[in-house]
Amino acid sequence: MAASKTGVRQPLLLGFVAGSPTILGSMIGSQAYSPALGTLFFAVAAGALLYVIIELVRVTSAPESSKTTFVGIVVGVLLMFATGLLVR
């Protein structure tokens, strides 16, 4: 995929597909909230985060992994926390 040329249209379409559930979910969640659904969605989000963490550990512990990969992941996590602090 990295070697193939992409135009402007494909990333925009993928961004729309990735962002649409967030917009739809926020519209539904603002109208109908229940503690049971909130718990369910937090559990799904925690499972997704756990999956990503496990994949990151696999990538960084692979023999062909370099220090650049590890540093990139650490910098990404630090930037994520920094942006989280800015939002508060």
PDB file of C-alpha atoms in Angstrom:
ATOM      1  CA  MET A   1       0.000   0.000   0.000  1.00  0.00           C
ATOM      2  CA  ALA A   2       2.869   2.383   0.789  1.00  0.00           C
ATOM      3  CA  ALA A   3       4.362   1.856  -2.667  1.00  0.00           C
ATOM      4  CA  SER A   4       1.116   2.579  -4.506  1.00  0.00           C
ATOM      5  CA  LYS A   5       0.214   6.122  -5.436  1.00  0.00           C
ATOM      6  CA  THR A   6      -2.874   7.567  -3.847  1.00  0.00           C
ATOM      7  CA  GLY A   7      -4.687  10.692  -4.799  1.00  0.00           C
ATOM      8  CA  VAL A   8      -6.503  13.108  -2.563  1.00  0.00           C
ATOM      9  CA  ARG A   9      -9.806  11.291  -2.904  1.00  0.00           C
ATOM     10  CA  GLN A  10      -8.851   8.012  -1.206  1.00  0.00           C
ATOM     11  CA  PRO A  11      -7.559   9.511   2.094  1.00  0.00           C
ATOM     12  CA  LEU A  12     -10.602  11.770   2.256  1.00  0.00           C
ATOM     13  CA  LEU A  13     -12.907   8.801   1.751  1.00  0.00           C
ATOM     14  CA  LEU A  14     -11.071   6.752   4.374  1.00  0.00           C
ATOM     15  CA  GLY A  15     -11.208   9.678   6.809  1.00  0.00           C
ATOM     16  CA  PHE A  16     -14.934   9.988   6.234  1.00  0.00           C
ATOM     17  CA  VAL A  17     -15.456   6.262   6.800  1.00  0.00           C
ATOM     18  CA  ALA A  18     -13.347   6.372   9.978  1.00  0.00           C
ATOM     19  CA  GLY A  19     -14.964   9.537  11.354  1.00  0.00           C
ATOM     20  CA  SER A  20     -18.600   8.834  10.557  1.00  0.00           C
ATOM     21  CA  PRO A  21     -19.208   6.404  13.450  1.00  0.00           C
ATOM     22  CA  THR A  22     -17.876   9.002  15.895  1.00  0.00           C
ATOM     23  CA  ILE A  23     -20.252  11.667  14.660  1.00  0.00           C
ATOM     24  CA  LEU A  24     -23.184   9.265  14.528  1.00  0.00           C
ATOM     25  CA  GLY A  25     -22.390   7.882  17.981  1.00  0.00           C
ATOM     26  CA  SER A  26     -22.167  11.330  19.531  1.00  0.00           C
ATOM     27  CA  MET A  27     -25.524  12.297  18.045  1.00  0.00           C
ATOM     28  CA  ILE A  28     -27.174   9.121  19.332  1.00  0.00           C
ATOM     29  CA  GLY A  29     -25.425   9.317  22.704  1.00  0.00           C
ATOM     30  CA  SER A  30     -26.516  12.895  23.288  1.00  0.00           C
ATOM     31  CA  GLN A  31     -30.159  11.876  22.922  1.00  0.00           C
ATOM     32  CA  ALA A  32     -30.290   8.473  24.590  1.00  0.00           C
ATOM     33  CA  TYR A  33     -27.958   7.684  27.481  1.00  0.00           C
ATOM     34  CA  SER A  34     -28.197   4.818  29.902  1.00  0.00           C
ATOM     35  CA  PRO A  35     -25.642   3.635  32.455  1.00  0.00           C
ATOM     36  CA  ALA A  36     -25.717   0.127  30.986  1.00  0.00           C
ATOM     37  CA  LEU A  37     -24.876   1.375  27.490  1.00  0.00           C
ATOM     38  CA  GLY A  38     -22.167   3.650  28.876  1.00  0.00           C
ATOM     39  CA  THR A  39     -20.581   0.692  30.639  1.00  0.00           C
ATOM     40  CA  LEU A  40     -20.808  -1.441  27.517  1.00  0.00           C
ATOM     41  CA  PHE A  41     -19.172   1.193  25.313  1.00  0.00           C
ATOM     42  CA  PHE A  42     -16.393   1.847  27.843  1.00  0.00           C
ATOM     43  CA  ALA A  43     -15.734  -1.901  27.937  1.00  0.00           C
ATOM     44  CA  VAL A  44     -15.529  -2.036  24.137  1.00  0.00           C
ATOM     45  CA  ALA A  45     -13.158   0.948  24.147  1.00  0.00           C
ATOM     46  CA  ALA A  46     -10.985  -0.695  26.816  1.00  0.00           C
ATOM     47  CA  GLY A  47     -10.814  -3.867  24.743  1.00  0.00           C
ATOM     48  CA  ALA A  48      -9.771  -1.889  21.670  1.00  0.00           C
ATOM     49  CA  LEU A  49      -7.053  -0.112  23.657  1.00  0.00           C
ATOM     50  CA  LEU A  50      -5.806  -3.412  25.038  1.00  0.00           C
ATOM     51  CA  TYR A  51      -5.625  -4.837  21.521  1.00  0.00           C
ATOM     52  CA  VAL A  52      -3.583  -1.854  20.318  1.00  0.00           C
ATOM     53  CA  ILE A  53      -1.231  -2.086  23.313  1.00  0.00           C
ATOM     54  CA  ILE A  54      -0.633  -5.789  22.671  1.00  0.00           C
ATOM     55  CA  GLU A  55       0.120  -5.079  18.999  1.00  0.00           C
ATOM     56  CA  LEU A  56       2.555  -2.308  19.951  1.00  0.00           C
ATOM     57  CA  VAL A  57       4.359  -4.643  22.361  1.00  0.00           C
ATOM     58  CA  ARG A  58       4.628  -7.265  19.607  1.00  0.00           C
ATOM     59  CA  VAL A  59       6.021  -4.740  17.141  1.00  0.00           C
ATOM     60  CA  THR A  60       8.631  -3.384  19.533  1.00  0.00           C
ATOM     61  CA  SER A  61       9.723  -6.813  20.760  1.00  0.00           C
ATOM     62  CA  ALA A  62      10.133  -8.304  17.270  1.00  0.00           C
ATOM     63  CA  PRO A  63      13.746  -9.120  16.341  1.00  0.00           C
ATOM     64  CA  GLU A  64      13.645  -6.931  13.229  1.00  0.00           C
ATOM     65  CA  SER A  65      12.339  -3.964  15.213  1.00  0.00           C
ATOM     66  CA  SER A  66      14.689  -1.028  15.523  1.00  0.00           C
ATOM     67  CA  LYS A  67      15.151   1.624  18.159  1.00  0.00           C
ATOM     68  CA  THR A  68      13.543   4.070  15.755  1.00  0.00           C
ATOM     69  CA  THR A  69      10.291   2.103  15.955  1.00  0.00           C
ATOM     70  CA  PHE A  70      10.355   2.184  19.748  1.00  0.00           C
ATOM     71  CA  VAL A  71      11.191   5.891  19.867  1.00  0.00           C
ATOM     72  CA  GLY A  72       8.396   6.633  17.390  1.00  0.00           C
ATOM     73  CA  ILE A  73       5.860   4.800  19.525  1.00  0.00           C
ATOM     74  CA  VAL A  74       7.027   6.534  22.715  1.00  0.00           C
ATOM     75  CA  VAL A  75       6.920   9.970  21.055  1.00  0.00           C
ATOM     76  CA  GLY A  76       3.421   9.217  19.746  1.00  0.00           C
ATOM     77  CA  VAL A  77       2.181   8.234  23.202  1.00  0.00           C
ATOM     78  CA  LEU A  78       3.731  11.350  24.760  1.00  0.00           C
ATOM     79  CA  LEU A  79       2.097  13.563  22.127  1.00  0.00           C
ATOM     80  CA  MET A  80      -1.212  11.853  22.825  1.00  0.00           C
ATOM     81  CA  PHE A  81      -0.933  12.651  26.529  1.00  0.00           C
ATOM     82  CA  ALA A  82       0.172  16.231  25.784  1.00  0.00           C
ATOM     83  CA  THR A  83      -2.864  16.861  23.600  1.00  0.00           C
ATOM     84  CA  GLY A  84      -5.034  15.347  26.323  1.00  0.00           C
ATOM     85  CA  LEU A  85      -3.659  17.897  28.781  1.00  0.00           C
ATOM     86  CA  LEU A  86      -4.433  20.734  26.375  1.00  0.00           C
ATOM     87  CA  VAL A  87      -8.074  19.708  26.097  1.00  0.00           C
ATOM     88  CA  ARG A  88      -8.737  19.945  29.822  1.00  0.00           C
TER      89      ARG A  88
END
